[in-house]
GROMACS .gro file of C-alpha atoms in nm:
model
  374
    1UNK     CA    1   5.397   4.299  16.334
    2UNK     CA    2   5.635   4.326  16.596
    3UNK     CA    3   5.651   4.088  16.885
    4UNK     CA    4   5.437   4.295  17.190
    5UNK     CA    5   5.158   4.345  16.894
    6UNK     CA    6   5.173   3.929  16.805
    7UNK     CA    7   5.091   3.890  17.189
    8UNK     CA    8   4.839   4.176  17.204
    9UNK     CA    9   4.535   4.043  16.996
   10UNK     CA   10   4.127   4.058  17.077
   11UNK     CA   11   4.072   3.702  16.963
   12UNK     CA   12   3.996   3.635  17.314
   13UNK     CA   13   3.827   3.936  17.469
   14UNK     CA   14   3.748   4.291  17.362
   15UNK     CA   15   3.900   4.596  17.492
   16UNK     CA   16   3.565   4.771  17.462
   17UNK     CA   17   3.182   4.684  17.511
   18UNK     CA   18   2.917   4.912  17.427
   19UNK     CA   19   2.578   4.820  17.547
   20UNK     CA   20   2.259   5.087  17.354
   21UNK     CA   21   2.094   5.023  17.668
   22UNK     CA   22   1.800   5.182  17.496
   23UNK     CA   23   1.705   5.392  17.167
   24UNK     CA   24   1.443   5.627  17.315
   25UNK     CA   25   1.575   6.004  17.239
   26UNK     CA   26   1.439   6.358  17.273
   27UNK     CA   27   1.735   6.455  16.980
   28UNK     CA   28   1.697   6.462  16.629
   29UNK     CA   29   2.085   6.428  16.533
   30UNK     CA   30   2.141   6.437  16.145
   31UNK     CA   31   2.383   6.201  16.214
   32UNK     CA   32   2.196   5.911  16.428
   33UNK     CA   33   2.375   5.622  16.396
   34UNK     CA   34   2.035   5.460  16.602
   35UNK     CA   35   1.758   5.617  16.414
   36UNK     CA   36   1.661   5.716  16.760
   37UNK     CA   37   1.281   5.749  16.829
   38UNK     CA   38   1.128   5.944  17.135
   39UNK     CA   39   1.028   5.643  17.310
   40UNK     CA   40   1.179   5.295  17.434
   41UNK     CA   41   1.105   4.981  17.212
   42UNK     CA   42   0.920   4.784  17.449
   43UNK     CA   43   1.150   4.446  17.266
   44UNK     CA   44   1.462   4.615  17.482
   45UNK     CA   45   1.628   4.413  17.714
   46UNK     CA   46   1.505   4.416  18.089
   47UNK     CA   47   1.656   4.515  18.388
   48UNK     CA   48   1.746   4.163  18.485
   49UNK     CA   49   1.827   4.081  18.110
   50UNK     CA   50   2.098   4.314  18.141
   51UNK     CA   51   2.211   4.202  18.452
   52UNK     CA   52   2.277   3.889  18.293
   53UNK     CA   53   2.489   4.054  17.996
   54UNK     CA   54   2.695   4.253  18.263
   55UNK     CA   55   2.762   3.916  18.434
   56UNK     CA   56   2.899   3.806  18.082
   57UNK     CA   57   3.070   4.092  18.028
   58UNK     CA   58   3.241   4.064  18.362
   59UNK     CA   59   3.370   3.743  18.251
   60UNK     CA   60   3.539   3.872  17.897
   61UNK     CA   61   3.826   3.974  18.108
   62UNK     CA   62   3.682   4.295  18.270
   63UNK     CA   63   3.664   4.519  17.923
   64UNK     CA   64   3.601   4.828  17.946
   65UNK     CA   65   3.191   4.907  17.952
   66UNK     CA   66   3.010   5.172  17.829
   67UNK     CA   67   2.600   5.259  17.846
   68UNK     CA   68   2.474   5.460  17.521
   69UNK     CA   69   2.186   5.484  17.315
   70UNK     CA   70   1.951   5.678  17.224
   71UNK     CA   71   1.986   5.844  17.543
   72UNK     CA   72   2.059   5.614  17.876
   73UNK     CA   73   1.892   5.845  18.077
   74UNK     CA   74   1.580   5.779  17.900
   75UNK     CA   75   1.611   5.467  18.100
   76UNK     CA   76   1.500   5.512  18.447
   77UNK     CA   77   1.707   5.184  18.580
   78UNK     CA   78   1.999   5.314  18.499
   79UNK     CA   79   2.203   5.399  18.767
   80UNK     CA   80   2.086   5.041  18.932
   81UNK     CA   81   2.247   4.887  18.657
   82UNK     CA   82   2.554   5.109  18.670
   83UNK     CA   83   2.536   5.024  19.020
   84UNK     CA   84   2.522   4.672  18.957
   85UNK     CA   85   2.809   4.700  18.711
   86UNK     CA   86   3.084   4.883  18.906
   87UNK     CA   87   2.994   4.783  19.272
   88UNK     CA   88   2.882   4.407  19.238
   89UNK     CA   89   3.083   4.313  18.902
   90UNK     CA   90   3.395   4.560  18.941
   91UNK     CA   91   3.344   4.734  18.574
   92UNK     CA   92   3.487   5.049  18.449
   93UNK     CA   93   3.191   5.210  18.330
   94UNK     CA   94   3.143   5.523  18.077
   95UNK     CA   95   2.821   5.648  17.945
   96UNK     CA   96   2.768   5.890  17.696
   97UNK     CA   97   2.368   6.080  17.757
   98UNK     CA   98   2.229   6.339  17.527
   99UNK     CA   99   2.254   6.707  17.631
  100UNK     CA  100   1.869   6.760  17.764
  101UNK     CA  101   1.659   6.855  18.045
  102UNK     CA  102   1.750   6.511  18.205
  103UNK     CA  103   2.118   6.626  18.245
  104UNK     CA  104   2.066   6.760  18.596
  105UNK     CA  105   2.284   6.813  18.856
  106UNK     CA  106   2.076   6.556  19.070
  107UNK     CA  107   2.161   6.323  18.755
  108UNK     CA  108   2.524   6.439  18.770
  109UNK     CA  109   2.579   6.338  19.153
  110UNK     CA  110   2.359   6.019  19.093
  111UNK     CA  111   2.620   5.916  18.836
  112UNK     CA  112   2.889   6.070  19.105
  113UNK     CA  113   2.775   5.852  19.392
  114UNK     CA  114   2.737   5.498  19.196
  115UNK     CA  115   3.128   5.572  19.100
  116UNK     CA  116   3.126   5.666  18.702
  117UNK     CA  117   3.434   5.640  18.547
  118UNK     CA  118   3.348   5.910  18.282
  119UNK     CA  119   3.096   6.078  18.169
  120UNK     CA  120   3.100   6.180  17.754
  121UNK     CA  121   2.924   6.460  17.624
  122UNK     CA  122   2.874   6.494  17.204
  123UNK     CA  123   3.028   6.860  17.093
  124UNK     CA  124   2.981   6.898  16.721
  125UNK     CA  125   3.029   7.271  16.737
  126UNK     CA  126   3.212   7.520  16.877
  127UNK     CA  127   2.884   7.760  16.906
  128UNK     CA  128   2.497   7.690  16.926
  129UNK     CA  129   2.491   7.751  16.574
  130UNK     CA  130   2.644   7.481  16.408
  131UNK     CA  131   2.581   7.239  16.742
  132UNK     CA  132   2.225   7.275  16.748
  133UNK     CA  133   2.201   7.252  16.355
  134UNK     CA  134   2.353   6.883  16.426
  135UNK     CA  135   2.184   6.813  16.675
  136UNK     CA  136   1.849   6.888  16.560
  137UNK     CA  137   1.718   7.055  16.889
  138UNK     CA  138   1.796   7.436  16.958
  139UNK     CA  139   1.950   7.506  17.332
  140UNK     CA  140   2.129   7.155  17.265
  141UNK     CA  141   2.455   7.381  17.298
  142UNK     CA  142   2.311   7.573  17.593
  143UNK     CA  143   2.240   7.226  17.808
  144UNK     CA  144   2.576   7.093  17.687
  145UNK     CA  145   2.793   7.365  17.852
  146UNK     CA  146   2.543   7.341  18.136
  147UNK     CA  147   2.593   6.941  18.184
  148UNK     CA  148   3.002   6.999  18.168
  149UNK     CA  149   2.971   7.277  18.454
  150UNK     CA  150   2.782   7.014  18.648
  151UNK     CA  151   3.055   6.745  18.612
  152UNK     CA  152   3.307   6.994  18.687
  153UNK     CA  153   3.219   7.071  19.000
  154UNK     CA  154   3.175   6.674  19.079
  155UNK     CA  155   3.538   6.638  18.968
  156UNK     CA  156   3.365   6.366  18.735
  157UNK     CA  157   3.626   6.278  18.395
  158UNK     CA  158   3.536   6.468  18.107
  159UNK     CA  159   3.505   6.253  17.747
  160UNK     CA  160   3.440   6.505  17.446
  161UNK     CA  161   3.232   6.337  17.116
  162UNK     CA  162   3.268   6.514  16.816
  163UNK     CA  163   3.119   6.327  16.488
  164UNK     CA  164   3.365   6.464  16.192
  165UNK     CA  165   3.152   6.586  15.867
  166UNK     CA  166   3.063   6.815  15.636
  167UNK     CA  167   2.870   7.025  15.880
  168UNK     CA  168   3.170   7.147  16.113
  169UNK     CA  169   3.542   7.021  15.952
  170UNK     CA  170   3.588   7.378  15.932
  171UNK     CA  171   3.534   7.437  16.302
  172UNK     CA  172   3.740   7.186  16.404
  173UNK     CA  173   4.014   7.456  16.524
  174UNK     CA  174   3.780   7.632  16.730
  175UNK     CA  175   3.602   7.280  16.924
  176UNK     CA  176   3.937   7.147  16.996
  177UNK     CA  177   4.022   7.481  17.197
  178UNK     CA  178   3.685   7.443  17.313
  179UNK     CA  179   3.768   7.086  17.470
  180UNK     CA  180   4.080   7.245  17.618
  181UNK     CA  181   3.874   7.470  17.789
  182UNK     CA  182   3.655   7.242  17.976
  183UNK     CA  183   3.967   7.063  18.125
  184UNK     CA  184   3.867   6.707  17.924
  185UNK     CA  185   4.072   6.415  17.998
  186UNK     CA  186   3.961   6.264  17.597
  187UNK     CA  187   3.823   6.437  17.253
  188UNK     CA  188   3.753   6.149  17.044
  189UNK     CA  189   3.615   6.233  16.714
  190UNK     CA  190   3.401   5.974  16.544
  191UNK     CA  191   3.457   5.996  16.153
  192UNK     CA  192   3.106   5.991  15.950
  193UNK     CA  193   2.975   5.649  15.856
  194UNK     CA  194   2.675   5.685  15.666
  195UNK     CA  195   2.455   5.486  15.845
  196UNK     CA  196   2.133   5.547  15.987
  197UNK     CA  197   2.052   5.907  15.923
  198UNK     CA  198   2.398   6.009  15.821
  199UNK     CA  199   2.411   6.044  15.443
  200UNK     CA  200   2.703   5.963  15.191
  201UNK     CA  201   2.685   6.339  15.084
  202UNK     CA  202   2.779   6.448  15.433
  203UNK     CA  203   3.155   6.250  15.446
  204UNK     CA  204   3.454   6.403  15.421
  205UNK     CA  205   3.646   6.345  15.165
  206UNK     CA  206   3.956   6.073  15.134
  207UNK     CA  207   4.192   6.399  15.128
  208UNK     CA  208   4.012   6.590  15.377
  209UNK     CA  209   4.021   6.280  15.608
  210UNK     CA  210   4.381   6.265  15.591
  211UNK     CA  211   4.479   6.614  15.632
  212UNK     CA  212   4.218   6.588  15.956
  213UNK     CA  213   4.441   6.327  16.055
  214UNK     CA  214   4.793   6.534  16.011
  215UNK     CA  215   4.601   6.793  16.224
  216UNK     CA  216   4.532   6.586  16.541
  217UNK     CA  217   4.840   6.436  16.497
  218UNK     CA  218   4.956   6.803  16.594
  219UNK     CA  219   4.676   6.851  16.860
  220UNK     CA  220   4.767   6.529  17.055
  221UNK     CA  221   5.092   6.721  17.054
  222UNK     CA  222   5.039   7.029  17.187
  223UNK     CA  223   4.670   6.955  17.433
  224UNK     CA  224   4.660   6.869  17.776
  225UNK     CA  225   4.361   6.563  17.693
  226UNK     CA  226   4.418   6.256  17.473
  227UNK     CA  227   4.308   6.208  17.149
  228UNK     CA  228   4.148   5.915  16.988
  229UNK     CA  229   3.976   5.857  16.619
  230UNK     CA  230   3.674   5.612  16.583
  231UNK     CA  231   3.632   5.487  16.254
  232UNK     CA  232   3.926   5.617  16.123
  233UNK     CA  233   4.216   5.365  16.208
  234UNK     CA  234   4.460   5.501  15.974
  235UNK     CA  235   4.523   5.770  16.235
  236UNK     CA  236   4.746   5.554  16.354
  237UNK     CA  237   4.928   5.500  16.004
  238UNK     CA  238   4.924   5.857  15.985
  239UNK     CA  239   5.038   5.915  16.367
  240UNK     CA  240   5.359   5.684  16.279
  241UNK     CA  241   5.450   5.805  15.964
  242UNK     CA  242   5.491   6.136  16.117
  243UNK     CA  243   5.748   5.955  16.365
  244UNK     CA  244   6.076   6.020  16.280
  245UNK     CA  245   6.162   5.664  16.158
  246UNK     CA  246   5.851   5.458  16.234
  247UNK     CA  247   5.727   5.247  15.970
  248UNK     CA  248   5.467   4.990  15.985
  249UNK     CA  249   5.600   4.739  16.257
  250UNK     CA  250   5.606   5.042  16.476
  251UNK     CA  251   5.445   5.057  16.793
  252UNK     CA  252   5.205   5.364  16.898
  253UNK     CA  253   5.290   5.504  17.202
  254UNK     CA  254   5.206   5.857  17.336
  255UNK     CA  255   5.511   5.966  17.521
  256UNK     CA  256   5.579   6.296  17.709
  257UNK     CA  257   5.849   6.388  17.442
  258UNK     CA  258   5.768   6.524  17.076
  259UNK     CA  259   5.987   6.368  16.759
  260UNK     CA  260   6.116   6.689  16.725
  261UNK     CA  261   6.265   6.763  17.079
  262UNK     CA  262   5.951   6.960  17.141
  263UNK     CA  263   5.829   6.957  17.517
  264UNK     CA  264   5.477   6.808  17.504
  265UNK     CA  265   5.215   6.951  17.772
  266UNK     CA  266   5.147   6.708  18.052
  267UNK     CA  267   4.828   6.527  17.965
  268UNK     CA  268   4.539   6.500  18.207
  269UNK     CA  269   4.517   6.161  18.388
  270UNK     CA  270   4.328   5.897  18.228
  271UNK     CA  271   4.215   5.664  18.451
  272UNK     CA  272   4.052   5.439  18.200
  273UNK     CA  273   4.356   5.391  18.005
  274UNK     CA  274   4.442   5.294  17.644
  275UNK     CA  275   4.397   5.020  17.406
  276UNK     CA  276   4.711   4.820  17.451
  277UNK     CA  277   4.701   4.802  17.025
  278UNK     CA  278   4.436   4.959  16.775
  279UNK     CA  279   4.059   4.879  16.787
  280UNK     CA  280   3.880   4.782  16.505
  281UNK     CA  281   3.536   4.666  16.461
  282UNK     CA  282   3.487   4.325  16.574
  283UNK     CA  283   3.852   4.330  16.678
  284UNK     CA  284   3.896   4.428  17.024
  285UNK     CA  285   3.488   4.647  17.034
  286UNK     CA  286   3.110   4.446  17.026
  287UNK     CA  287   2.850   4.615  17.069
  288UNK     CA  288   2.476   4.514  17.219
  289UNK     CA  289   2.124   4.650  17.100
  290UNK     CA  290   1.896   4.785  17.274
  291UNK     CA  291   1.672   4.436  17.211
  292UNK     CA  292   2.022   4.220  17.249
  293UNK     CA  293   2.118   4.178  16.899
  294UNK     CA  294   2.516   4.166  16.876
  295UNK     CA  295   2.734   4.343  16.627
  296UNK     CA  296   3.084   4.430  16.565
  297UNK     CA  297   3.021   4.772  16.636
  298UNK     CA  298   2.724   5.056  16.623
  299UNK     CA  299   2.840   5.136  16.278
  300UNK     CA  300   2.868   4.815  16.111
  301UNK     CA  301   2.505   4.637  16.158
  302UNK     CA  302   2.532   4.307  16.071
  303UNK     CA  303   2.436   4.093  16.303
  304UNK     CA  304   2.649   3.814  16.494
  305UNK     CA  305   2.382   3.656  16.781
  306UNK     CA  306   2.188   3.784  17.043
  307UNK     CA  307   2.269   3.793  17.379
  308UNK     CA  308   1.921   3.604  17.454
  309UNK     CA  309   2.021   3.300  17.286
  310UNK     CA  310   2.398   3.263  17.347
  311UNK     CA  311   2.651   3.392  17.558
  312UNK     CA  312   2.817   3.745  17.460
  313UNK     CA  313   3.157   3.587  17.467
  314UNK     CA  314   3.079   3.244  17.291
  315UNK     CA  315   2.911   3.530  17.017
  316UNK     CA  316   3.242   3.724  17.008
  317UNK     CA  317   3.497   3.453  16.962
  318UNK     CA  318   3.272   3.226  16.742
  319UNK     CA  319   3.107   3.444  16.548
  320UNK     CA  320   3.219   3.402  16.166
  321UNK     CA  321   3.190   3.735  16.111
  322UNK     CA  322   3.355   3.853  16.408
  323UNK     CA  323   3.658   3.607  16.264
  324UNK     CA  324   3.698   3.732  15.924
  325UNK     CA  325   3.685   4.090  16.087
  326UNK     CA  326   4.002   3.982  16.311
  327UNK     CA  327   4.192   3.840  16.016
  328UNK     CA  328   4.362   4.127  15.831
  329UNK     CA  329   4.482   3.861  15.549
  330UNK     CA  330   4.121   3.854  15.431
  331UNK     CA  331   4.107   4.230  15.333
  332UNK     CA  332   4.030   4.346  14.993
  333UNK     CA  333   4.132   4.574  14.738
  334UNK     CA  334   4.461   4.826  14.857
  335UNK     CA  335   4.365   4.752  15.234
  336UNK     CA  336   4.446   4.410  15.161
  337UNK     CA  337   4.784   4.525  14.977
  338UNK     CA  338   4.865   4.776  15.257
  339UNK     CA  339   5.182   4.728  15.444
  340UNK     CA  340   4.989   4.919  15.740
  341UNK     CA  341   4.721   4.697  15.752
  342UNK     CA  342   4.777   4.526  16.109
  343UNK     CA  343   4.817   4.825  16.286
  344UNK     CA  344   4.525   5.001  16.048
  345UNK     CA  345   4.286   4.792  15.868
  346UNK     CA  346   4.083   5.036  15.795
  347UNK     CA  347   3.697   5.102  15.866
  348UNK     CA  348   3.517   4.789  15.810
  349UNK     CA  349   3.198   4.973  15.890
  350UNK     CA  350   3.278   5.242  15.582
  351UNK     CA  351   3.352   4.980  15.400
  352UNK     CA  352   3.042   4.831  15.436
  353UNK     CA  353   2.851   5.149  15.379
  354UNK     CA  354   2.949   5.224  15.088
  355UNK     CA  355   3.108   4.911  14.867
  356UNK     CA  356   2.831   4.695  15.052
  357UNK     CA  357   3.141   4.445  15.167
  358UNK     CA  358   3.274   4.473  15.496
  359UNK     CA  359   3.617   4.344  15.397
  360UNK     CA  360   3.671   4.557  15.063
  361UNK     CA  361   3.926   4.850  15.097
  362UNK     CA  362   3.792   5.179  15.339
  363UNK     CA  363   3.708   5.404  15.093
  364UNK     CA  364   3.822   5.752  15.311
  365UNK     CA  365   4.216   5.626  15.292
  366UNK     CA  366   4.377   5.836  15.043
  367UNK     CA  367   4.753   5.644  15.103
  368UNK     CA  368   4.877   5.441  14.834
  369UNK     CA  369   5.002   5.162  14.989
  370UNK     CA  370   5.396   5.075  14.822
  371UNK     CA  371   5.267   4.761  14.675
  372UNK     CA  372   5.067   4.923  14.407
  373UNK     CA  373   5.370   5.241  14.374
  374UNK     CA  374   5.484   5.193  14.037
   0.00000   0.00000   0.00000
């Protein structure tokens, strides 16, 4: 670990929080990390509960702050508490609805005139075909293209969600020009944890993850938007070992040069920024339920506290989960042997998934680390 990355750590604060502000849903995604259900637990946190969370959050060193669910526009108190969040409290705030009849353009300007810093839309296929499949609703697709044209006008940030599987890795050519088109500042793909509804059967594959990887290691290249991988940290091992000398002390940073003296196209202008060093979960991203239970991301439910019994940032720093999570020298298994593991680490969700142990070895990483190279 080089010197910048010993000073960058999330011991402190996170770089992210997400707060399900609710787990009512008119989808049916195959992939529902939330097991959404069509309407709101009555246990979720009020409207002055989550004041007091986005006071807290305030106070863990202004993170950034995003509002998902379910769908957050299920929740009719929204755009009070996005309100709250960026006018009284100073957030940057993101929130990622589902594509339905609630995306209108009233909705669009409401989110317009409280000051959104982004608004993310889930694209898991190039055509209605394979998005509505995913989705589980048909004219999903339809109200998706709708929603973007909407923010468009509103010169409103565009974030593109695609969740990588078995359903569409072979249309992953054809959504990335799709992103392009819609003028996105950010296509970050979220790689398959099964969890929830999402099944084992439907991961890729430890090869097919990391030839995924090579690929948007050539898209962040040649697009105009950013990339970023969730649940898939070894994108960054992959992004530096296609650096021409970069090993694992490098540092990841997207320049306007390619390795290979190849102009790269000027990105759009992300307001929001980028992690300073990689996120992991529990290690720079928390994440609050709908009812205020605390975990170290969506993916990886085991629980830390709750928000209505102590404070989100005593829960972060304290937590002994959250503190294994943060200390790479407790990995398992080849993650544990890998000399990548501080800027990687793996997915401690997959881990968990599928070995049942949230600090055993991700089992999508098909690198050998040198350790174990005979």
């Amino acid at each position: 670990m080089n010197t910048l990355e010993k000073k960058l750590t999330y011991d402190q604060f996170p770089f992210i929080v997400i707060w399900e502000v609710t787990r009512a849903c008119a989808l049916r995604c195959l992939h529902c990390r939330a097991e959404a259900q069509y309407q709101a637990d009555p246990r979720q946190l009020s409207f002055d509960e989550g004041k007091k969370v986005i006071d807290q959050i305030a106070e863990m060193n202004n993170p950034l702050f995003v509002f998902t669910g379910g769908d957050p526009l299920m929740r009719p108190d929204l755009f009070k508490l996005a309100q709250y969040a960026i006018n009284e409290k100073k957030l940057a705030v993101s929130m990622t609805p589902s594509a339905t009849p609630k995306v209108t353009q009233a909705a669009v300007e409401q989110a317009k005139n409280v000051g959104l810093s982004r608004w993310a839309f889930s694209l898991d296929g190039s055509n209605a075909e394979i998005h509505d499949y995913f989705r589980g609703i048909n004219g999903s697709f339809d109200r998706t293209m709708k929603g973007i044209s909407y923010l468009k006008e509103l010169n409103i940030p565009i974030q593109i969600n695609t969740t990588v599987s078995n359903y569409n890795i072979d249309d992953l050519e054809r959504i990335s020009e799709k992103v392009k088109e819609m003028g996105a500042v950010l296509w970050s793909l979220f790689f398959l944890i099964p969890t929830g509804r999402a099944q084992q059967k439907d991961m890729l594959t430890p090869k097919q993850h990391e030839e995924v990887m090579k690929w948007l290691v050539t898209v962040q290249e040649k697009m105009p938007y950013h990339v970023k991988a969730t649940e898939a940290p070894h994108y960054r091992r992959v992004f530096f070992q296609n650096q021409k000398g970069a090993g694992p002390q490098g540092n990841i940073q997207h320049s306007g040069s390619d390795p290979n003296g190849i102009k790269k196209p000027v990105k759009h202008v992300d307001v929001l920024g980028r992690a300073p060093k990689g996120v992991n979960d529990g290690d720079g991203f928390v994440f609050i339920s709908h009812i205020g239970d605390v975990y170290p991301s969506g993916f990886l439910p085991v629980k830390c506290g709750n928000v209505r019994e102590q404070s989100l940032l005593d829960i972060y720093q304290n937590s002994s989960v959250m503190k294994e999570l943060r200390d790479k020298s407790l990995l398992k298994g080849k993650c544990g042997l890998c000399e990548y593991k501080e800027i990687c680490g793996g997915s401690r969700a997959r881990a968990l998934a599928v070995h049942g142990d949230y600090l055993e070895s991700d089992p999508s990483c098909d690198y050998i680390p040198a350790a174990l190279v005979q």
